[in-house]
Coordinates of C-alpha atoms in Angstrom, one line a residue:
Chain A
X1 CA 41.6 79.5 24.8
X2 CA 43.8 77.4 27.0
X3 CA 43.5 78.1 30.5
X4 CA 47.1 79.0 31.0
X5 CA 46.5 81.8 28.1
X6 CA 43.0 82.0 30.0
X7 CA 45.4 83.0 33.3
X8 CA 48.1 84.9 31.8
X9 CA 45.5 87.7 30.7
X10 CA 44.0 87.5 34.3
X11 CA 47.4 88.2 35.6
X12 CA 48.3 91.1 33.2
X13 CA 45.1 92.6 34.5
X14 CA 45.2 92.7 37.9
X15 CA 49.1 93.4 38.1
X16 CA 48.1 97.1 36.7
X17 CA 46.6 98.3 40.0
X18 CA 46.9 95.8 42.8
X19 CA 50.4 96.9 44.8
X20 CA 51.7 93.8 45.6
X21 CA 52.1 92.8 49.6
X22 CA 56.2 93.4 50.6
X23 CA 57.8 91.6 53.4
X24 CA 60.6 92.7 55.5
X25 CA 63.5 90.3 55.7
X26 CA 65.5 89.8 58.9
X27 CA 68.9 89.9 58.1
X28 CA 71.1 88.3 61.3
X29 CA 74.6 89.1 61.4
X30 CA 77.1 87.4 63.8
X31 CA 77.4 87.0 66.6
X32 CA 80.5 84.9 65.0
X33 CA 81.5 87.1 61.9
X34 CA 84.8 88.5 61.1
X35 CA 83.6 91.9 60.4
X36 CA 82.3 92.4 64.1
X37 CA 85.7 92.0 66.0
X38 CA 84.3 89.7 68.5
X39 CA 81.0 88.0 69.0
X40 CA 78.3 90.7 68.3
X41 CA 75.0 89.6 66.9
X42 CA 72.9 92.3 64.9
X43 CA 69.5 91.8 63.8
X44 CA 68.5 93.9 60.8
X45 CA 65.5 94.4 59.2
X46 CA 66.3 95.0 55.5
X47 CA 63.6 96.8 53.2
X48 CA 65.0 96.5 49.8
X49 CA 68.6 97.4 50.4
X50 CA 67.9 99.5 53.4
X51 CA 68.5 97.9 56.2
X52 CA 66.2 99.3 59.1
X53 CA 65.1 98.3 62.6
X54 CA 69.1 97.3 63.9
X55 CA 68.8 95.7 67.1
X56 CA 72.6 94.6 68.4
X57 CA 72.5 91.6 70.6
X58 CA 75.2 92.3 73.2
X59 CA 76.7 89.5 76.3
X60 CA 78.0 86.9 74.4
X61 CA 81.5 87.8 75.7
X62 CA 80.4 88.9 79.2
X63 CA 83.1 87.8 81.9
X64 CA 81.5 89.3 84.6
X65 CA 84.7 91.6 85.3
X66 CA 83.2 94.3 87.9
X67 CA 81.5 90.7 90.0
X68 CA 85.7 89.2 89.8
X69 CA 86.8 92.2 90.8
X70 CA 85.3 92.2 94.1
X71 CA 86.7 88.5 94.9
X72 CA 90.0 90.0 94.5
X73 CA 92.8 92.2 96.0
X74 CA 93.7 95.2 93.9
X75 CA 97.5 93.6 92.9
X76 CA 95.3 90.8 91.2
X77 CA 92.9 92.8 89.7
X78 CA 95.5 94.5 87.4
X79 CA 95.3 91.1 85.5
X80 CA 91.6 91.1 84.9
X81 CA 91.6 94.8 83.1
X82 CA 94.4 94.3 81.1
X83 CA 91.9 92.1 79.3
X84 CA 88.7 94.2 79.4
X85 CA 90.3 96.2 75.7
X86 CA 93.0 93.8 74.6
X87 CA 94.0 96.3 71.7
X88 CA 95.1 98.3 74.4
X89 CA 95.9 96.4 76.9
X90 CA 98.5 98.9 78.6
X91 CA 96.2 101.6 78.7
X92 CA 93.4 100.2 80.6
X93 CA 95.5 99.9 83.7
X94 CA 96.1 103.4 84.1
X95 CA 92.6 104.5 85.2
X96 CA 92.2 102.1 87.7
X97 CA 95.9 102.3 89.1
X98 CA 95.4 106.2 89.8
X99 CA 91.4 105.4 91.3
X100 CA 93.5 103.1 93.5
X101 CA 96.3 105.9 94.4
X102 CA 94.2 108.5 94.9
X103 CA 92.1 106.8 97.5
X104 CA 95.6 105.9 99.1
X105 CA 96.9 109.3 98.8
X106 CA 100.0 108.1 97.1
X107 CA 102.5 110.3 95.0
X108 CA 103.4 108.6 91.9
X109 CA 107.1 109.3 91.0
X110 CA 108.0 111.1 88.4
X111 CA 110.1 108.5 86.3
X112 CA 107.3 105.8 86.6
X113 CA 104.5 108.6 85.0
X114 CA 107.0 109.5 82.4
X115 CA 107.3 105.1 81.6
X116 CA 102.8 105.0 82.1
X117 CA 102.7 107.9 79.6
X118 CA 104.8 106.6 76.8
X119 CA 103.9 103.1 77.0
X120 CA 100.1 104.1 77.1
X121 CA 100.7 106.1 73.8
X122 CA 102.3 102.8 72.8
X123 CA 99.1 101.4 73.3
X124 CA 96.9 103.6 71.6
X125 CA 99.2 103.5 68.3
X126 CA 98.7 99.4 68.4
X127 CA 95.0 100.2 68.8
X128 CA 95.0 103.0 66.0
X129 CA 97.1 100.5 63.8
X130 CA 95.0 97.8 64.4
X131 CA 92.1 99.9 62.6
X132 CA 93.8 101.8 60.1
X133 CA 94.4 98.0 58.9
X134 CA 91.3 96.5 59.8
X135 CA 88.9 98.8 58.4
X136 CA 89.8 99.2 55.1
X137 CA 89.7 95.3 55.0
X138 CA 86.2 95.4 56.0
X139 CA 85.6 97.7 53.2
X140 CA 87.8 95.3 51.0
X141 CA 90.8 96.3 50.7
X142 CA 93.6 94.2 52.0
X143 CA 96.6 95.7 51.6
X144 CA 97.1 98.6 54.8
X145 CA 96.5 95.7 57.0
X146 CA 100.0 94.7 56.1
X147 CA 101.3 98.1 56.2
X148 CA 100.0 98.5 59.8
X149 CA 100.6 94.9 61.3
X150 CA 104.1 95.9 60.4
X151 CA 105.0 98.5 62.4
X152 CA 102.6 97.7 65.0
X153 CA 104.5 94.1 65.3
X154 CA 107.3 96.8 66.3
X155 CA 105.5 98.7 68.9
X156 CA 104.4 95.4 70.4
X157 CA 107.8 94.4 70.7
X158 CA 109.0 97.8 72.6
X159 CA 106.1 97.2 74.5
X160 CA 107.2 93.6 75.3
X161 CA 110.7 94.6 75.6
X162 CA 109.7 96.3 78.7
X163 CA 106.8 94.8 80.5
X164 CA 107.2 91.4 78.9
X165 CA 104.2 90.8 77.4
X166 CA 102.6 92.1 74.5
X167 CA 99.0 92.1 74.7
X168 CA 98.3 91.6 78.5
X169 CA 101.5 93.6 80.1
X170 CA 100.8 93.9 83.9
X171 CA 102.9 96.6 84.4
X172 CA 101.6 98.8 86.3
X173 CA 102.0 99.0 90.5
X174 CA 100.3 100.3 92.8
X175 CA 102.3 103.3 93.3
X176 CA 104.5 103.5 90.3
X177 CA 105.2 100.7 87.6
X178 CA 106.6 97.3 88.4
X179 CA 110.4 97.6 90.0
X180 CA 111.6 94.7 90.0
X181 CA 110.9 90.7 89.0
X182 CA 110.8 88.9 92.3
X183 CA 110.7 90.3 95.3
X184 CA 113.3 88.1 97.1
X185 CA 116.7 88.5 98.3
X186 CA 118.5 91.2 96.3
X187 CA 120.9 88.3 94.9
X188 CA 118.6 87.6 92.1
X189 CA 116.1 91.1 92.2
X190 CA 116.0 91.9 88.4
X191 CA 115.0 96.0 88.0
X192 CA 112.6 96.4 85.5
X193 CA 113.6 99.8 84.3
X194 CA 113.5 100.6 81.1
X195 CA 116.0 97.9 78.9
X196 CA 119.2 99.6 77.0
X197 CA 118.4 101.2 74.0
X198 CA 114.9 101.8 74.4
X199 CA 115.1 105.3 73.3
X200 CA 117.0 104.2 70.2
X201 CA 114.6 101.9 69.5
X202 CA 111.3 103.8 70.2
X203 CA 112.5 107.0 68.3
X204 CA 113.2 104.4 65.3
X205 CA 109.9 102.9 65.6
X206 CA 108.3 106.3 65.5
X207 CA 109.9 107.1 62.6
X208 CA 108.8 103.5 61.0
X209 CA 105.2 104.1 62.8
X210 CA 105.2 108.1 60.8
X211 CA 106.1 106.4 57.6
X212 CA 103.7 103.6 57.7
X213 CA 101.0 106.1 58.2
X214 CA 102.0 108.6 55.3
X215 CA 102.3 105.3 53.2
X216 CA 98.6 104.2 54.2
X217 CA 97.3 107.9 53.6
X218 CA 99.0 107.8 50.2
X219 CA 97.1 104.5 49.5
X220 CA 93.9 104.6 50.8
X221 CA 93.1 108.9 51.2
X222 CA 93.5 108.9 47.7
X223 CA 91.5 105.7 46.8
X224 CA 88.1 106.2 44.8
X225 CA 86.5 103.2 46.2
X226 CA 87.1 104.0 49.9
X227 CA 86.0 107.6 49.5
X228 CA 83.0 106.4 47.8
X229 CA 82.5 104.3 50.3
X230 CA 82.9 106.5 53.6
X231 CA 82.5 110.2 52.4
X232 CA 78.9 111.0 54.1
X233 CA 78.4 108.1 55.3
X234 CA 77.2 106.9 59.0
X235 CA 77.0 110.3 60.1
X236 CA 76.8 111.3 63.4
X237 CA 75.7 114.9 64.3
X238 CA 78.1 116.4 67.4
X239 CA 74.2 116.2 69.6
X240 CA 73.1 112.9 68.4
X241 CA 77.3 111.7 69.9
X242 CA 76.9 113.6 73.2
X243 CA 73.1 112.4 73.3
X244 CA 74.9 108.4 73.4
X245 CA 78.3 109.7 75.7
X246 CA 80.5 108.9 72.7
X247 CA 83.8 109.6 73.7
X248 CA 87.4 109.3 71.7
X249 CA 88.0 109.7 68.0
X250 CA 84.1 109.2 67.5
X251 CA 83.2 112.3 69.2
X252 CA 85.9 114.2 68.0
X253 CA 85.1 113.0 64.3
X254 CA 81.6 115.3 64.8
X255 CA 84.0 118.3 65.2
X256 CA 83.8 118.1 69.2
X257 CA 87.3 119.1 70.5
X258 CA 87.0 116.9 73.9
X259 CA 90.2 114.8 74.8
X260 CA 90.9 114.0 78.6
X261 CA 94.2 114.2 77.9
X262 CA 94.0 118.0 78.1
X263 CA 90.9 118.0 81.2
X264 CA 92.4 115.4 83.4
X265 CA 95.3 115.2 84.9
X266 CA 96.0 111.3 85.6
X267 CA 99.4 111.3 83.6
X268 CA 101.8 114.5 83.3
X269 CA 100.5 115.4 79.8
X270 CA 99.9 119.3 80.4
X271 CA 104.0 119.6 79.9
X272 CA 104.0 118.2 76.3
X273 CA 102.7 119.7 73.5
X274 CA 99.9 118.2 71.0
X275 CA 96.6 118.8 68.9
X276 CA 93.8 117.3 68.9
X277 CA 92.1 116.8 65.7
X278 CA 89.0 117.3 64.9
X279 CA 86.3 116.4 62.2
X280 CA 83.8 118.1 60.5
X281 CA 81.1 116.1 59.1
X282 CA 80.9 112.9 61.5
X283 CA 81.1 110.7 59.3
X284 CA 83.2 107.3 58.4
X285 CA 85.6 109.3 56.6
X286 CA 86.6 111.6 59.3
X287 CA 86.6 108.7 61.6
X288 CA 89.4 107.3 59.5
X289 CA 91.2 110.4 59.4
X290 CA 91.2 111.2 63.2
X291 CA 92.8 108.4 64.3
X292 CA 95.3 108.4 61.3
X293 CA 96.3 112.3 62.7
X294 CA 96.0 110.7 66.2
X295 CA 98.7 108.3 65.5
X296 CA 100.8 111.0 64.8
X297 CA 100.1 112.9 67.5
X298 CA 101.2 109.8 69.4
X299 CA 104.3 109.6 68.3
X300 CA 104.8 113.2 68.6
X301 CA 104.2 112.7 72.3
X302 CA 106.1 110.0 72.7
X303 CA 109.1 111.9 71.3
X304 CA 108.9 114.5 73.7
X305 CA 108.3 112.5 76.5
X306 CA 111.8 110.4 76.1
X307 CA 113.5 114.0 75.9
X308 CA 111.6 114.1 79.6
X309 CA 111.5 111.0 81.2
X310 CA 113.5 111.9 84.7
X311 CA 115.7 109.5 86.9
X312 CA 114.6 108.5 89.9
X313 CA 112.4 105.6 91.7
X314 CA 110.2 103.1 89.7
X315 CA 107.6 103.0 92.4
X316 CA 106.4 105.1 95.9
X317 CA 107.0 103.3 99.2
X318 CA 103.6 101.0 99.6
X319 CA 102.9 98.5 102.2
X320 CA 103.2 94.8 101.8
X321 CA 99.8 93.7 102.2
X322 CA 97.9 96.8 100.2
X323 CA 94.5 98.0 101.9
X324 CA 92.7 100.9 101.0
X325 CA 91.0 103.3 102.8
X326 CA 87.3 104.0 102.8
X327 CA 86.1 105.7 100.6
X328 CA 84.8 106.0 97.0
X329 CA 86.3 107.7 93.8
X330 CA 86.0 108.0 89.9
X331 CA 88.9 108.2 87.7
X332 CA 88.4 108.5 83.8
X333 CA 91.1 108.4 81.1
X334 CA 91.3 108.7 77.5
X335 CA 91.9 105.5 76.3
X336 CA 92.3 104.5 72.5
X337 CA 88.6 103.3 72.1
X338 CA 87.4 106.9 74.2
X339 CA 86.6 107.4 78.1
X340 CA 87.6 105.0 80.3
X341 CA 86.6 104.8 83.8
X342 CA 86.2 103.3 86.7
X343 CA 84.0 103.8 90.3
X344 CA 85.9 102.3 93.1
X345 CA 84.3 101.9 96.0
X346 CA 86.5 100.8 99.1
X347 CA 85.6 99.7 102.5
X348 CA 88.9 99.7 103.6
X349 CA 89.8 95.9 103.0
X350 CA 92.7 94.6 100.5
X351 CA 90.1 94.3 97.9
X352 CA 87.3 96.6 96.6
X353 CA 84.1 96.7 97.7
X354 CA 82.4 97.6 94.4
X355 CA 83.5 98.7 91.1
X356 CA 81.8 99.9 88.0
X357 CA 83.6 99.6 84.9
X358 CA 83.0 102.6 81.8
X359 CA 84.1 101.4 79.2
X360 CA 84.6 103.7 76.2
X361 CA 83.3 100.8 73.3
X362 CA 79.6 100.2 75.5
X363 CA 78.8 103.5 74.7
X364 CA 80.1 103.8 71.3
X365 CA 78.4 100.8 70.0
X366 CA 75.0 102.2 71.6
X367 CA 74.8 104.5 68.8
X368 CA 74.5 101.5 66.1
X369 CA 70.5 101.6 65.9
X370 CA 70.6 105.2 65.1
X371 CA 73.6 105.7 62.5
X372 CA 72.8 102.9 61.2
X373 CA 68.8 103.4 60.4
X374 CA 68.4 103.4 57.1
X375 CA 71.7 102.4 55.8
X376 CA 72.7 100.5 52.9
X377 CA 73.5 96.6 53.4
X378 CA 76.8 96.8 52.7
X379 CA 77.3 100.0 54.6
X380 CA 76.3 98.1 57.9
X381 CA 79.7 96.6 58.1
X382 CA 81.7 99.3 57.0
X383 CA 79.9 102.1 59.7
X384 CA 80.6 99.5 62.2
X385 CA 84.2 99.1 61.6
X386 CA 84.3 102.7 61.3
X387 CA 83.3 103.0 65.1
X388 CA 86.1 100.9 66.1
X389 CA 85.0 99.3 69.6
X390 CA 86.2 95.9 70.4
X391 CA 83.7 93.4 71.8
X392 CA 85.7 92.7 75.3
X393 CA 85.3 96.3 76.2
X394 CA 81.8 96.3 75.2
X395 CA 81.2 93.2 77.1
X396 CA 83.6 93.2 80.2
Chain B
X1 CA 91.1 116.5 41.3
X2 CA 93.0 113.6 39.6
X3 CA 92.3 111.5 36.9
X4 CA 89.4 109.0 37.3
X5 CA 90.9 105.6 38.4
X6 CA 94.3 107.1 39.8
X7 CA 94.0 105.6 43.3
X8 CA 93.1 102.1 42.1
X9 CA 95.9 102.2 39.5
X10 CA 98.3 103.5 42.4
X11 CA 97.0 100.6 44.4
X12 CA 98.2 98.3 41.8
X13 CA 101.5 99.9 41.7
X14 CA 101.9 98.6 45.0
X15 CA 101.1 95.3 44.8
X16 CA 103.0 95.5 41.8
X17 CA 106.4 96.3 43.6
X18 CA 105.2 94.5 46.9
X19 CA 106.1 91.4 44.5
X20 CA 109.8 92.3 44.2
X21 CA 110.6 92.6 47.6
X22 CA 111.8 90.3 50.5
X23 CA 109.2 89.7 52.9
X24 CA 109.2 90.8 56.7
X25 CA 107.7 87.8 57.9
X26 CA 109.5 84.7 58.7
X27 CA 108.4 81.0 58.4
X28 CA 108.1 80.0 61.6
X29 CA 109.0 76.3 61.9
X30 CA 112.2 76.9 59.7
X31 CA 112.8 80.5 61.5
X32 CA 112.5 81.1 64.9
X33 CA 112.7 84.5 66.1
X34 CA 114.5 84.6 69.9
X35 CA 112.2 86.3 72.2
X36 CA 113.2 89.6 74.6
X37 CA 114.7 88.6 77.8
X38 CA 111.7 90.0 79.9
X39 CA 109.1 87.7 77.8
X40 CA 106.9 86.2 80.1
X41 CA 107.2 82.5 78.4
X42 CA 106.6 79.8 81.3
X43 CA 107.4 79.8 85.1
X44 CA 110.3 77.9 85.7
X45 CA 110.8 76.6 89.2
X46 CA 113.8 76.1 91.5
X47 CA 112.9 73.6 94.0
X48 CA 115.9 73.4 95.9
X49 CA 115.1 77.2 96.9
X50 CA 111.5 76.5 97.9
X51 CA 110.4 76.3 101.2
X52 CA 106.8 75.6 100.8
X53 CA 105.4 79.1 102.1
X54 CA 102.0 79.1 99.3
X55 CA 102.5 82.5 99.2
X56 CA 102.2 82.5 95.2
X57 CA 99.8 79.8 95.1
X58 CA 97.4 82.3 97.1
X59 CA 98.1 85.4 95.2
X60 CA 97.5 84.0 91.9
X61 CA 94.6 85.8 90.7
X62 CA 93.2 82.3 89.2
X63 CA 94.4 80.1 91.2
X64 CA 96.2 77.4 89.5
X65 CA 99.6 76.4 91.1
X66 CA 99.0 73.3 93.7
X67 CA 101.6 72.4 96.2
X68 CA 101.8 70.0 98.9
X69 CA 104.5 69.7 101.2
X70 CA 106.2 68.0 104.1
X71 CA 107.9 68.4 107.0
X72 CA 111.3 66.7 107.1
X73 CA 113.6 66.3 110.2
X74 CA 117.7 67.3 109.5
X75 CA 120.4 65.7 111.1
X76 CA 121.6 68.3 113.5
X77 CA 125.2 69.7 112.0
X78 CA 127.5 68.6 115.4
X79 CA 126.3 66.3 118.1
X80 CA 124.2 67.2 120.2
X81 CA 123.1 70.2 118.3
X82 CA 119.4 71.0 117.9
X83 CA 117.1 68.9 115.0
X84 CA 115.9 71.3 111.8
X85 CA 112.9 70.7 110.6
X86 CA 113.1 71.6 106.9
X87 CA 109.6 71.8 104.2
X88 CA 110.1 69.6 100.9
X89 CA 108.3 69.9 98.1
X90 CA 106.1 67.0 97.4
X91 CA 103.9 68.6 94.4
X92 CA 104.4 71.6 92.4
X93 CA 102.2 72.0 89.6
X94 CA 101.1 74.8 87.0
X95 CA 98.0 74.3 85.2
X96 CA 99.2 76.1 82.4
X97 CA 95.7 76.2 80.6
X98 CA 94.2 78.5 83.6
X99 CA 97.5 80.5 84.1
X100 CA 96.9 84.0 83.1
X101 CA 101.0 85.0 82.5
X102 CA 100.7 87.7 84.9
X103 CA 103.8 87.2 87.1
X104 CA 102.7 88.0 90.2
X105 CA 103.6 84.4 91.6
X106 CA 107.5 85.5 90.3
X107 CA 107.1 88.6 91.9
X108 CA 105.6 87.7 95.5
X109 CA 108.1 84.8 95.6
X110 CA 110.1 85.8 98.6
X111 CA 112.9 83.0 98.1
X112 CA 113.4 83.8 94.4
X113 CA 112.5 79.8 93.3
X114 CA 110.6 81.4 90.8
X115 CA 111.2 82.6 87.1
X116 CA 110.5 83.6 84.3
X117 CA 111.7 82.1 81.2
X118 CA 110.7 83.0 77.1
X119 CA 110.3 79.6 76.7
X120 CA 107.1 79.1 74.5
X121 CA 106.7 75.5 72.8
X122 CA 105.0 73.4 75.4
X123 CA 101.7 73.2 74.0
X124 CA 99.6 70.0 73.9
X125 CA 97.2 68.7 72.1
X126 CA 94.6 68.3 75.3
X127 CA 93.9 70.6 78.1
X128 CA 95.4 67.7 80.9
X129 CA 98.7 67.8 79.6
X130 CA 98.7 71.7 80.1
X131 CA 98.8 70.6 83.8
X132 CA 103.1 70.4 84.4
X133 CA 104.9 69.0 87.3
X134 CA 107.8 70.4 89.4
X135 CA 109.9 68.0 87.7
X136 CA 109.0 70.2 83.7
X137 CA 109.2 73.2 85.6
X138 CA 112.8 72.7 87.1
X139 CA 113.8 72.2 83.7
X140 CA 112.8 75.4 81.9
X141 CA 115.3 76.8 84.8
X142 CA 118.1 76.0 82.6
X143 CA 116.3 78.5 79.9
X144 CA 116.2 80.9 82.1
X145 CA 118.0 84.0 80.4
X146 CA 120.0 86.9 81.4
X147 CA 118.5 90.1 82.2
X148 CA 118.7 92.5 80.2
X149 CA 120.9 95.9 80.8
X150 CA 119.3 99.2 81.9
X151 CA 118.7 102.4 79.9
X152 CA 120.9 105.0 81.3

């Protein structure tokens, strides 16, 4: 007998009732990967293909707004949290604008809530678009993302059209939204009201916006593969969301009918008439299908809100140099992404004291450990793309 | 419930007819799409309607315009008459790398020697040349386009 043979029959006879020792391997992903729509690091443990243990490494993007903020005067500080969700760059603004007005008492006129409302909605079809494109490329399939780039590119130009910049508009005053381009002698004082034939325009891109979204439900609602790969997936019961303050189409994807839109009152949304939808199970696939009914929504909104939008000033009368009285306050909003909020506290100077930024994508991306315990390797990417949150607002 | 494999063939179908079709994009050296009037492109400067007052270099949220400036003497207009003393521009730069596009220099401008204009192809292949001078800056005036009109 050789001693290989000699081994061989060693082998063959322990193999039978030794269990073998397993290892866990760690599995890092990011924090510079496509699929994590910024620079997020997850650390996985996988077990087979069961991925385990998720720790998410958050900071890599921290810009240290709330610390800028309070080097600043509130005009200047408009700039900063434009950039805080830069899907939705619009929208941000709003919260902080009213925290600001309702410490100064101010009375917003109508016209300019009427301009705040639609182009917010604006902004939360770009950020809807942005993921009924991106996340059926993380799950592989590549073609809604042109679909939705395409009439988003159309939104972002109303959107431009008016404020002049696409991502990072700045629109917003103190008081109203912004009246006019330079504030000098009234030779060269360019209103910025609304441009001729925005109406035309938006109603069109409503129309292209509904159409794009009944093309990508026809495509992807009907697709094997996506179903297969969403349908009871990542699921989120409607305790284990309110357990982690989810907030936005996450929460309202585990059948909890919760929109600020309908609590608050921080834009003139109780005249116009909308649903919210809901979900059922929680999971990826009625994330998807939320925010594709949400889009719709959106632009139902916005075509009432044209029918609406009043004449009348762009902004209330404000001082030159803007202070604002002592005090402290908390305005929330319903942003794309879910709640956003923020605490300002004032102590009466031209810039704020303190503020304390709640940012909707923080809380939503809290929940990864959880959902994702237990998942399949490949489902890792496609639960987080599900929960839509964009690193900047999870990072400020 | 449809037949097995419907979606994916449907899926096809699309790409299928995608390939007959003129494309929405445009190639951008060859194309150039004009911008809306209101794009916030690059600040264009009028120096002749400066008077040195720093009021947007310290509102800007990042700081990033410098100016320096002098104090010049005027010829009185008749003899006798009393001596102006009139500020000139010495240096007026935007470090375009810092700037943040937000307009409030534009808007806090209270001599209207500031502009916005769509203009976007200054871009340079290191961050010191993002740095432009009064002299750059007084030419994008010339791009400086007509507002738009007003919904009614």
């Amino acid at each position: 007998m050789t001693t290989d043979q000699h081994l061989l029959r060693q082998l063959s006879d322990a193999s039978v009732s030794v269990e073998l020792e397993t290892e866990d391997m760690t599995l890092n992903i990011g924090p510079q990967h496509p699929s994590t729509h910024g620079v997020l690091r997850i650390v996985a443990k996988i077990d087979g293909e069961r991925a385990h243990d998720i720790k998410p490494t958050l900071g890599y993007m921290h810009r240290g707004y709330e610390k800028l903020a309070e080097v600043r005067n509130y005009p200047q500080i408009t700039t900063l949290i434009n950039r805080i969700d830069w899907t939705s760059g619009y929208a941000n603004e709003i919260p902080f604008l009213v925290a600001v007005e309702k410490l100064m008492d101010l009375e917003v006129p109508e016209r300019a809530q009427y301009i705040r409302l639609i182009l917010t909605e604006m902004a939360r079809i770009a950020s809807h678009l942005m993921f009924m494109g991106s996340f059926p490329l993380e799950l592989g399939a590549t073609t809604p993302i042109m679909y939705a780039t395409r009439d988003r590119e159309r939104v972002l130009d109303l959107i431009e059209g008016v404020t002049g910049g696409r991502f990072h508009p700045n629109f917003n005053r103190i008081g109203g939204v912004k009246p006019a381009a330079g504030a000098g002698s009234t030779m060269r004082k360019q209103s910025q009201d609304l441009p001729a034939g925005f109406f035309e325009e938006t109603r069109r891109a409503m129309d292209g916006v509904r159409h794009s979204c009944d093309q990508i439900e026809d495509l992807i609602n009907t697709n094997e593969i996506i179903v297969a790969r969403t349908r009871n997936v990542g699921v989120m019961t409607p305790e284990l969301a309110v357990a982690y303050g989810m907030s936005g189409p996450n929460l309202r994807a585990t059948g909890v009918k919760f929109d600020l839109r309908k609590v608050e009152d921080y834009l003139p949304y109780e005249g116009i008439d909308f649903e919210i939808p809901v979900g059922t199970v929680g999971d990826s696939w009625d994330r998807w299908n939320v925010r594709l009914q949400e889009i719709r929504q959106s632009a139902r909104i916005i075509g009432q809100a044209i029918d609406k939008v009043p004449s009348g000033p762009l902004q209330a009368k404000v001082p030159k140099v803007i202070k604002v009285p002592k005090g402290e306050t908390y305005v929330r909003a319903e942003n794309p992404k879910g709640e956003m909020g923020y605490y300002i506290v004032s102590d009466g100077g031209q810039g704020p004291y303190r503020v304390r930024i709640r940012a909707a994508s923080f809380s939503n991306l809290s929940v990864l450990p959880v959902v994702l315990e237990g998942a399949l390797v490949p489902d890792i990417i496609a639960i987080m793309g599900s929960l839509d949150f964009v690193l900047g607002d999870v990072d400020k | 419930m449809t037949l097995p494999g419907y979606g994916l063939l449907k899926g096809m179908g699309v790409t299928l007819r995608q390939m007959f079709r003129k494309p929405i994009t445009v190639q951008y050296p060859k194309v150039r799409e004009t911008p809306v009037p209101r794009a916030r492109g690059v600040i264009a400067l009028d120096q002749e309607a400066c008077t040195v007052c720093m009021l947007c270099a310290r509102q800007c949220p990042d700081w990033c315009i410098y100016i320096e400036g002098h104090k010049e003497e005027q010829e009185p207009s008749k003899p006798g008459g009393r001596v102006r003393v009139r500020a000139e521009l010495d240096r007026f730069d935007i470090d375009y790398a810092l700037c943040m596009y937000c307009g409030i220099c534009v808007e806090v401008c209270p001599f209207d020697a500031l502009f916005w204009s769509p203009e976007y192809e200054y871009t340079e292949h290191n961050m010191d040349g993002m740095l432009h001078d009064m002299d750059r800056l007084q030419d994008w005036l010339a791009t400086v386009p007509e507002p738009p009109g007003l919904q009614q």
